[in-house]
PDB file of C-alpha atoms in Angstrom:
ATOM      1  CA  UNK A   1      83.760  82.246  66.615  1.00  0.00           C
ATOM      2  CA  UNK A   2      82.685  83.435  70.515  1.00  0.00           C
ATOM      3  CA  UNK A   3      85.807  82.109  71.766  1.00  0.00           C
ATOM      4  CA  UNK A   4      88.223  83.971  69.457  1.00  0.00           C
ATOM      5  CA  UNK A   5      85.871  86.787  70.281  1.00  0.00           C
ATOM      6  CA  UNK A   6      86.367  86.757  74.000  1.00  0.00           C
ATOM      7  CA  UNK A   7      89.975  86.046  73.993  1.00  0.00           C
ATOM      8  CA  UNK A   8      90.076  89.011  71.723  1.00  0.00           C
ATOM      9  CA  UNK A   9      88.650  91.177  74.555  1.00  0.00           C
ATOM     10  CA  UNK A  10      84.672  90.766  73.580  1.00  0.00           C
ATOM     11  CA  UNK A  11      82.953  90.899  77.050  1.00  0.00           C
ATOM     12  CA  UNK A  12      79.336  89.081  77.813  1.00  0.00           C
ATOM     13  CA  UNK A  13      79.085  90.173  81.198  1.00  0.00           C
ATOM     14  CA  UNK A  14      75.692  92.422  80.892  1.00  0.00           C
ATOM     15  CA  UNK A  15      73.988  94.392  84.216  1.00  0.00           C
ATOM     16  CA  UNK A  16      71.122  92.092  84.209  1.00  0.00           C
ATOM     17  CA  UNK A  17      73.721  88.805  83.832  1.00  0.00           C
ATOM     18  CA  UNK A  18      76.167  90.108  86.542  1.00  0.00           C
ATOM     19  CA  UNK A  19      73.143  91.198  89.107  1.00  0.00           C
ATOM     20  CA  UNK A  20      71.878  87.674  88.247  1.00  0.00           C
ATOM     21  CA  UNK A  21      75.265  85.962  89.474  1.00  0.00           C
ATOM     22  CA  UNK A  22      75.074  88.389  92.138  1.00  0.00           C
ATOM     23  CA  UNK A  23      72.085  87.562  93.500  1.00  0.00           C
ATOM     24  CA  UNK A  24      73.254  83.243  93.147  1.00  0.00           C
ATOM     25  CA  UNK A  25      75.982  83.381  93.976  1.00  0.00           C
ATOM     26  CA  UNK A  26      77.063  86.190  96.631  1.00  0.00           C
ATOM     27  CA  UNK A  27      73.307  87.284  97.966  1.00  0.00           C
ATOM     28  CA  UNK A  28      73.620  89.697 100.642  1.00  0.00           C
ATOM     29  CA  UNK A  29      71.993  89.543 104.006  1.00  0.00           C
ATOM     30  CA  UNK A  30      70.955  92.677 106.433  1.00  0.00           C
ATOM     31  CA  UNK A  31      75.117  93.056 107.808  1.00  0.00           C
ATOM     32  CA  UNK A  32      76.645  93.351 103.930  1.00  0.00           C
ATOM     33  CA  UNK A  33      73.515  95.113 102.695  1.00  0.00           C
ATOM     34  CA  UNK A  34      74.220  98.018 105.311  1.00  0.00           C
ATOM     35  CA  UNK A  35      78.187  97.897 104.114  1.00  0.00           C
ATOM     36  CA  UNK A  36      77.145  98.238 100.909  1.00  0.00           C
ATOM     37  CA  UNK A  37      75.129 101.265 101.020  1.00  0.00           C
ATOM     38  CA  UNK A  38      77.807 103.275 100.973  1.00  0.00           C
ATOM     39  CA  UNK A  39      76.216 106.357  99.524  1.00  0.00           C
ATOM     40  CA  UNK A  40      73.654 106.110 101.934  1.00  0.00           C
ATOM     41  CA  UNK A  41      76.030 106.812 104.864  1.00  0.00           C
ATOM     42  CA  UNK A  42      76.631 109.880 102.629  1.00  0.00           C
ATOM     43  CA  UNK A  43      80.190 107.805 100.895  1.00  0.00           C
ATOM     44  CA  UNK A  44      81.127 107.215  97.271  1.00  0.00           C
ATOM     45  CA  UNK A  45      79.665 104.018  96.115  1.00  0.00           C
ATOM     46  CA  UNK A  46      83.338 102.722  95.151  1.00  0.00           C
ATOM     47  CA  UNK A  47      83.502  99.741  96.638  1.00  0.00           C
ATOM     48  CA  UNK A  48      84.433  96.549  95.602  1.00  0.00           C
ATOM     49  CA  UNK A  49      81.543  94.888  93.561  1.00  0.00           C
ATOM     50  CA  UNK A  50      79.310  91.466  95.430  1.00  0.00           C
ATOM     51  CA  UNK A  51      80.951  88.732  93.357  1.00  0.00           C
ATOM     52  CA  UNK A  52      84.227  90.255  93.904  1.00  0.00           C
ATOM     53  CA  UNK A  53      83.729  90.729  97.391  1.00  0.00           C
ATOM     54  CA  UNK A  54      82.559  86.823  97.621  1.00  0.00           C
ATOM     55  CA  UNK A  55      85.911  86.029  96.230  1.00  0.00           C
ATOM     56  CA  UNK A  56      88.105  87.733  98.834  1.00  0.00           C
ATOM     57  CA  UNK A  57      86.477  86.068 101.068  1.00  0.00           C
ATOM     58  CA  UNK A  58      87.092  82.455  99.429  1.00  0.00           C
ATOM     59  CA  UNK A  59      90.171  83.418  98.613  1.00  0.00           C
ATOM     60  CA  UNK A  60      91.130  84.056 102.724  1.00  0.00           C
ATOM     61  CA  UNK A  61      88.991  80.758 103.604  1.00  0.00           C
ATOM     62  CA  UNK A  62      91.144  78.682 100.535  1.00  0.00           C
ATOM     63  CA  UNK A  63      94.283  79.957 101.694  1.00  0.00           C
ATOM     64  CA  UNK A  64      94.162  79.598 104.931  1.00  0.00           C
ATOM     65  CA  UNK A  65      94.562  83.211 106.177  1.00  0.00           C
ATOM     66  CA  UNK A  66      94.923  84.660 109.996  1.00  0.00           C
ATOM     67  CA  UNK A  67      96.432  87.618 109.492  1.00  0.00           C
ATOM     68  CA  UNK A  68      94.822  90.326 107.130  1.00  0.00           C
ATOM     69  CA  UNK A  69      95.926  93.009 105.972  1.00  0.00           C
ATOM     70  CA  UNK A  70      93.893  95.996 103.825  1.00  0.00           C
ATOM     71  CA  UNK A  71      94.704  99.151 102.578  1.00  0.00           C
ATOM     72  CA  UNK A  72      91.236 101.658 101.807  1.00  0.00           C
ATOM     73  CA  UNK A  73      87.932 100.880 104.232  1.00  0.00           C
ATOM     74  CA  UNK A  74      85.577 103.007 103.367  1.00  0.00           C
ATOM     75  CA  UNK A  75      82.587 101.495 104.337  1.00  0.00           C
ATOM     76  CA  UNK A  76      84.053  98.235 105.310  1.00  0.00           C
ATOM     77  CA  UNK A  77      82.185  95.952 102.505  1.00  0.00           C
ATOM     78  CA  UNK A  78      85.029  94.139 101.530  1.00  0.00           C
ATOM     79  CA  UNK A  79      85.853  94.088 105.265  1.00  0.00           C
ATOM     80  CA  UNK A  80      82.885  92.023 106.327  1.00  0.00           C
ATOM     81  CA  UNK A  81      83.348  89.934 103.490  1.00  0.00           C
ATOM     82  CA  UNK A  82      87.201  88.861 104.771  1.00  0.00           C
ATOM     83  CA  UNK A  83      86.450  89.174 108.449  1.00  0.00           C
ATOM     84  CA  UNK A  84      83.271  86.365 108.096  1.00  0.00           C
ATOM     85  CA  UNK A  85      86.149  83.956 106.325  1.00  0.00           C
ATOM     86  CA  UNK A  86      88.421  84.095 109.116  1.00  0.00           C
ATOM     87  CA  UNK A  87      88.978  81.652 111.915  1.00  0.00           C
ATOM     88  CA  UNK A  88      87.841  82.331 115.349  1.00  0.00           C
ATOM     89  CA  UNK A  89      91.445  83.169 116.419  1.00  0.00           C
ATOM     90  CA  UNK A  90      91.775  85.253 113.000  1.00  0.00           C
ATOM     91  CA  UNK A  91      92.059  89.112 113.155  1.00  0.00           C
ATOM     92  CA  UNK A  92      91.901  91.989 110.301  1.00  0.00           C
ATOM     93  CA  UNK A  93      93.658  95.662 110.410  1.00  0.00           C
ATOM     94  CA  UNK A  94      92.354  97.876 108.051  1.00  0.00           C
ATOM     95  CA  UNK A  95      93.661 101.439 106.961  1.00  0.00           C
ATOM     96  CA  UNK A  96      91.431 104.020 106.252  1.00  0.00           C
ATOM     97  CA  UNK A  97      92.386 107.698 105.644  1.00  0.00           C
ATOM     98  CA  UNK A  98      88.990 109.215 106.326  1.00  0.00           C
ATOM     99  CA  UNK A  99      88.235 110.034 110.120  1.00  0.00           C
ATOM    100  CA  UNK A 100      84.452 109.920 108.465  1.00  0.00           C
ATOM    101  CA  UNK A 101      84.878 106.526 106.211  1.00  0.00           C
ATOM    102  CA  UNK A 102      86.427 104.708 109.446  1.00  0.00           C
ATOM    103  CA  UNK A 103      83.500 105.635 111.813  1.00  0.00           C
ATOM    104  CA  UNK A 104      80.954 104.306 109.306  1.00  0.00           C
ATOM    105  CA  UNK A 105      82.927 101.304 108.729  1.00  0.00           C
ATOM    106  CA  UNK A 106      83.337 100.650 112.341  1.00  0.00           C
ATOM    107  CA  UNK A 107      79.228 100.727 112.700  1.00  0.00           C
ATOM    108  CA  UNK A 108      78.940  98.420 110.009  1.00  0.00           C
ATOM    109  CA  UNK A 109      81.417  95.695 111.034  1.00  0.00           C
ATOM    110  CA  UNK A 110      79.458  95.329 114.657  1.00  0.00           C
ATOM    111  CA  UNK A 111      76.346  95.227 112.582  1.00  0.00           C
ATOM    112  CA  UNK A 112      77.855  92.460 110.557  1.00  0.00           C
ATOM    113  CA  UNK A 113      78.756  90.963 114.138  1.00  0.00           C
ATOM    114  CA  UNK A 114      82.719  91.157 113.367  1.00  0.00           C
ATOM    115  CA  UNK A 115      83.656  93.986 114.849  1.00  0.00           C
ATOM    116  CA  UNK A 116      85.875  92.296 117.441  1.00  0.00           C
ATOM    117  CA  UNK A 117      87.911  90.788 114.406  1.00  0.00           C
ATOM    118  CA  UNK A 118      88.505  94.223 112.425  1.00  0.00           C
ATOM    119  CA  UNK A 119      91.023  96.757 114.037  1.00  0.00           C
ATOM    120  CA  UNK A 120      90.270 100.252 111.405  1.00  0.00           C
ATOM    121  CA  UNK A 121      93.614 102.084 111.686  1.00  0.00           C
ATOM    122  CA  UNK A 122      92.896 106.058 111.395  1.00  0.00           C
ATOM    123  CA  UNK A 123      95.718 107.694 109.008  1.00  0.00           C
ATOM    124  CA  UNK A 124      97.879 107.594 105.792  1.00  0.00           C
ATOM    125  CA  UNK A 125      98.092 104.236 105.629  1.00  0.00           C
ATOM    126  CA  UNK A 126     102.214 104.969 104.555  1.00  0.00           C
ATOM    127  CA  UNK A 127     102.598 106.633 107.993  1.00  0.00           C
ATOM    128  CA  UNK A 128     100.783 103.886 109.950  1.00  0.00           C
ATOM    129  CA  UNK A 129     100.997 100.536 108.391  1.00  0.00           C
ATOM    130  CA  UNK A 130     104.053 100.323 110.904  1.00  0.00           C
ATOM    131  CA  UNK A 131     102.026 100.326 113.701  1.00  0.00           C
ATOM    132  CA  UNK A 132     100.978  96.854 112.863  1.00  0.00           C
ATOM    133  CA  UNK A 133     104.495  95.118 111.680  1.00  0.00           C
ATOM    134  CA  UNK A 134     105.168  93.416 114.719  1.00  0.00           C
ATOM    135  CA  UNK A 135     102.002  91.426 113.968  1.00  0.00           C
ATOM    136  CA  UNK A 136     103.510  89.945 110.716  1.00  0.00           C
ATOM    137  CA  UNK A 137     104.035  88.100 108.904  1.00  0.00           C
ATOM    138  CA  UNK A 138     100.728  88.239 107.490  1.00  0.00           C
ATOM    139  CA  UNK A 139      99.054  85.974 105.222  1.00  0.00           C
ATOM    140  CA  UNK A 140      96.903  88.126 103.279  1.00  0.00           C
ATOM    141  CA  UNK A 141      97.257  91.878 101.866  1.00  0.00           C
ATOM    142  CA  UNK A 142      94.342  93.507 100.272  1.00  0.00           C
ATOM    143  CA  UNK A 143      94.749  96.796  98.228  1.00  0.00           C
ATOM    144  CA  UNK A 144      91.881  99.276  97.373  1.00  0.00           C
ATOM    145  CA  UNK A 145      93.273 102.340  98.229  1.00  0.00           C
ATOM    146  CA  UNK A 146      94.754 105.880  96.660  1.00  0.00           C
ATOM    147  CA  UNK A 147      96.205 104.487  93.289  1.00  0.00           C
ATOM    148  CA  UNK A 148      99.441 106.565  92.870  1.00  0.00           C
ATOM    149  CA  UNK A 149     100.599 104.816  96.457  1.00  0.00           C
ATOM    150  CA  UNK A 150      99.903 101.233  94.874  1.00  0.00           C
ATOM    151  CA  UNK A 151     103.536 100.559  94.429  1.00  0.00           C
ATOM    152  CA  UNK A 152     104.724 101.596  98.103  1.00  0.00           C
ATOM    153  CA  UNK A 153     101.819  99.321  99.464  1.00  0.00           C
ATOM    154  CA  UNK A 154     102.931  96.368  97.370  1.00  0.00           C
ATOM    155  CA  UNK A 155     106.601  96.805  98.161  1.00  0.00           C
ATOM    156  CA  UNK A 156     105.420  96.758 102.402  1.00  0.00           C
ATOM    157  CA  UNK A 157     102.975  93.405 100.988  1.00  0.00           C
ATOM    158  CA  UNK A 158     106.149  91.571  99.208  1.00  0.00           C
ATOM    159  CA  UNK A 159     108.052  92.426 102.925  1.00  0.00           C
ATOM    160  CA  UNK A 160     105.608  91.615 105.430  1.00  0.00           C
ATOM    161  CA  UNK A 161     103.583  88.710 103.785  1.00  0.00           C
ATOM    162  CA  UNK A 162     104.457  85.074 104.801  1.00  0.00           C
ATOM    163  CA  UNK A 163     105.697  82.864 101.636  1.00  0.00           C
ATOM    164  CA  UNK A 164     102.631  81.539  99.739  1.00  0.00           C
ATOM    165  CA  UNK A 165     100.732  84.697 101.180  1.00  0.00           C
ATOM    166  CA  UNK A 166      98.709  86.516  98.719  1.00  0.00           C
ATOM    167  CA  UNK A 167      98.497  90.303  97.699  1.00  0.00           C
ATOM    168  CA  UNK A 168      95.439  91.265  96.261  1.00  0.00           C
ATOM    169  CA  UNK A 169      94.835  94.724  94.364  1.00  0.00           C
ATOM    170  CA  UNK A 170      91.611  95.897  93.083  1.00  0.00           C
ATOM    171  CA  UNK A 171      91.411  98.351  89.820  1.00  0.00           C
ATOM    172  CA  UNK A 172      94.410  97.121  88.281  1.00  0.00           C
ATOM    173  CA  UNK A 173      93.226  98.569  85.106  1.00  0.00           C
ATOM    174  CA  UNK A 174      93.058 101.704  86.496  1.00  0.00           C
ATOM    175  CA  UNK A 175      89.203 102.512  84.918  1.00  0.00           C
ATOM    176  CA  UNK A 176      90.806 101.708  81.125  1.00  0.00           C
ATOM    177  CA  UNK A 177      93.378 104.672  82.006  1.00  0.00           C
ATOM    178  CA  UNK A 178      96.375 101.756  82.816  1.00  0.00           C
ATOM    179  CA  UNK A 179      98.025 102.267  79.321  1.00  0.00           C
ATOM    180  CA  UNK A 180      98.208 106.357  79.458  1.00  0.00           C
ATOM    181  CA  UNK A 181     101.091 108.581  80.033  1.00  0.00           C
ATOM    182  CA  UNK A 182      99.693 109.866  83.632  1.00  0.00           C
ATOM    183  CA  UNK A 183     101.730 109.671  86.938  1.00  0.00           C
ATOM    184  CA  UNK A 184      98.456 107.432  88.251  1.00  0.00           C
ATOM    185  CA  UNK A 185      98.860 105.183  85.097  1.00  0.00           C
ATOM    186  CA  UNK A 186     103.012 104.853  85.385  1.00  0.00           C
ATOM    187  CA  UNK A 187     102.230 104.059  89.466  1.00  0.00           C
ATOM    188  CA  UNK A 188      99.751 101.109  88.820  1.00  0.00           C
ATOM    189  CA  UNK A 189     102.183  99.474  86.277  1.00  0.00           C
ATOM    190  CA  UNK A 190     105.023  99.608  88.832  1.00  0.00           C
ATOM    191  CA  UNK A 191     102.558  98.317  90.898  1.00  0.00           C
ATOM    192  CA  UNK A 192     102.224  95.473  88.513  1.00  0.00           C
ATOM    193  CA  UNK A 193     105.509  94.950  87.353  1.00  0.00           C
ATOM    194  CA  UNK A 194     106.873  95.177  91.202  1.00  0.00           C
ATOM    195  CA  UNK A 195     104.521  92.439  91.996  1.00  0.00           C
ATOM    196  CA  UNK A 196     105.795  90.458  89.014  1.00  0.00           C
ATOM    197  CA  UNK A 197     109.131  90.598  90.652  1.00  0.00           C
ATOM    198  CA  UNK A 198     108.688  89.228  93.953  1.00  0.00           C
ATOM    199  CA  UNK A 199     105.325  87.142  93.784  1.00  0.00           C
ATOM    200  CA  UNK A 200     103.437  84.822  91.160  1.00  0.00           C
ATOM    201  CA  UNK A 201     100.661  86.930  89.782  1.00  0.00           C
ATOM    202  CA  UNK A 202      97.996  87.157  87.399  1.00  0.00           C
ATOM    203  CA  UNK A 203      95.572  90.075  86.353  1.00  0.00           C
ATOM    204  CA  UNK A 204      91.974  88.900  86.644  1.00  0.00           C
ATOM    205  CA  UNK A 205      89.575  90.547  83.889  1.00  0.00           C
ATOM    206  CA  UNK A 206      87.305  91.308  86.662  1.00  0.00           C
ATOM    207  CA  UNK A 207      85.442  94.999  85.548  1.00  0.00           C
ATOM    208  CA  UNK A 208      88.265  96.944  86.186  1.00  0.00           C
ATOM    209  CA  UNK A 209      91.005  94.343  87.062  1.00  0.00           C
ATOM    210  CA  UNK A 210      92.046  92.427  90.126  1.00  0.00           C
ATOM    211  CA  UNK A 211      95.858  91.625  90.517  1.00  0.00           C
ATOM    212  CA  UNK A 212      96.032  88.228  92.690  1.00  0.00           C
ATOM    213  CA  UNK A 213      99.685  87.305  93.601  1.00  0.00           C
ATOM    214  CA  UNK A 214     101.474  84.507  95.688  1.00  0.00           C
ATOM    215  CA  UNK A 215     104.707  85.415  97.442  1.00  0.00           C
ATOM    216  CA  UNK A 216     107.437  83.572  96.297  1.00  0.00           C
TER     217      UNK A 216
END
């Protein structure tokens, strides 16, 4: 039967069915259209996908969230998606390695007319995530960064998140690598099995996984 088949792992989510969601339910206009081209500001076009940005931003507007936190810019997609959820008194810091990726992004959020809620943070986000702690507690921590650092970005999450706040961590199936013997494959597990420890969590069977977590 199809429902023995898809708890078995059987997938129905074609191009042409997910661009049709897409285009329902998370349609972009001029401000996330220019985000999204990432390639065309000469980045990789690894960004979070439209539905899944459309659900961080629910997810900030059902939860309530002020005080954002995310780890990986690039072009700031998934930015303008959080940043348009917030209150008027609600702010974002982002962390962005790239001296390159954080000057695009910061064109794009004040074309998306949010720029004055995103700060972009320059730097290893390890080095400089402290820059922001006396901010906290936050109520929302976004992950879509380097992948072997997963597990030191969760472990900063489960200490500077608000109870009931929620970390969020994109590719948590690590492109179908999360089972292998790599260093990349033994970090995202920890990252998992941390987040286990100190929040309520579930892995999402978005394309390539979405952990979404509660803090205890």
């Amino acid at each position: 039967m199809a429902d023995d088949a898809s708890r078995a792992g059987d997938r129905y989510a074609s191009a042409d069915i997910l661009d049709w969601c897409a285009d329902t339910h998370a349609p972009h206009d001029a401000g996330l259209a220019q985000a999204f081209d990432a390639r065309g500001a000469g980045l990789p076009p690894i960004q979070v996908g439209p539905s899944e940005g459309k659900s961080l931003g629910l997810l900030v507007k059902m939860s309530g969230a002020r005080k954002i936190v995310e780890v990986g810019t690039l072009a700031g997609y998934s930015a303008v998606w959080m940043a348009r959820a917030l209150p008027a008194d609600g702010h974002l810091w982002s962390f962005e390695f790239d001296a390159k990726h954080a000057a695009v992004a910061r064109k794009n959020l004040d074309a998306a007319g949010i720029g004055d809620r995103v700060t972009v943070v320059e730097g290893a986000a390890l080095d400089t995530l402290a820059s922001i702690e006396s901010e906290g507690p936050f109520d929302l921590v976004f992950v879509d960064a380097d992948k072997k650092n997963y597990p030191h970005y969760g472990a900063w999450a489960a200490k500077h998140l608000r109870p009931g706040g929620l970390l969020i961590g994109d590719n948590a199936f690590l492109f179908g690598r999360l089972l292998e013997d790599s260093d990349e494959a033994k970090a995202m597990r920890a990252f998992h099995e941390d987040a286990r420890a100190h929040f309520d969590t579930v892995c999402l069977p978005t394309p390539d996984g979405l952990v979404l977590a509660i803090k205890k």
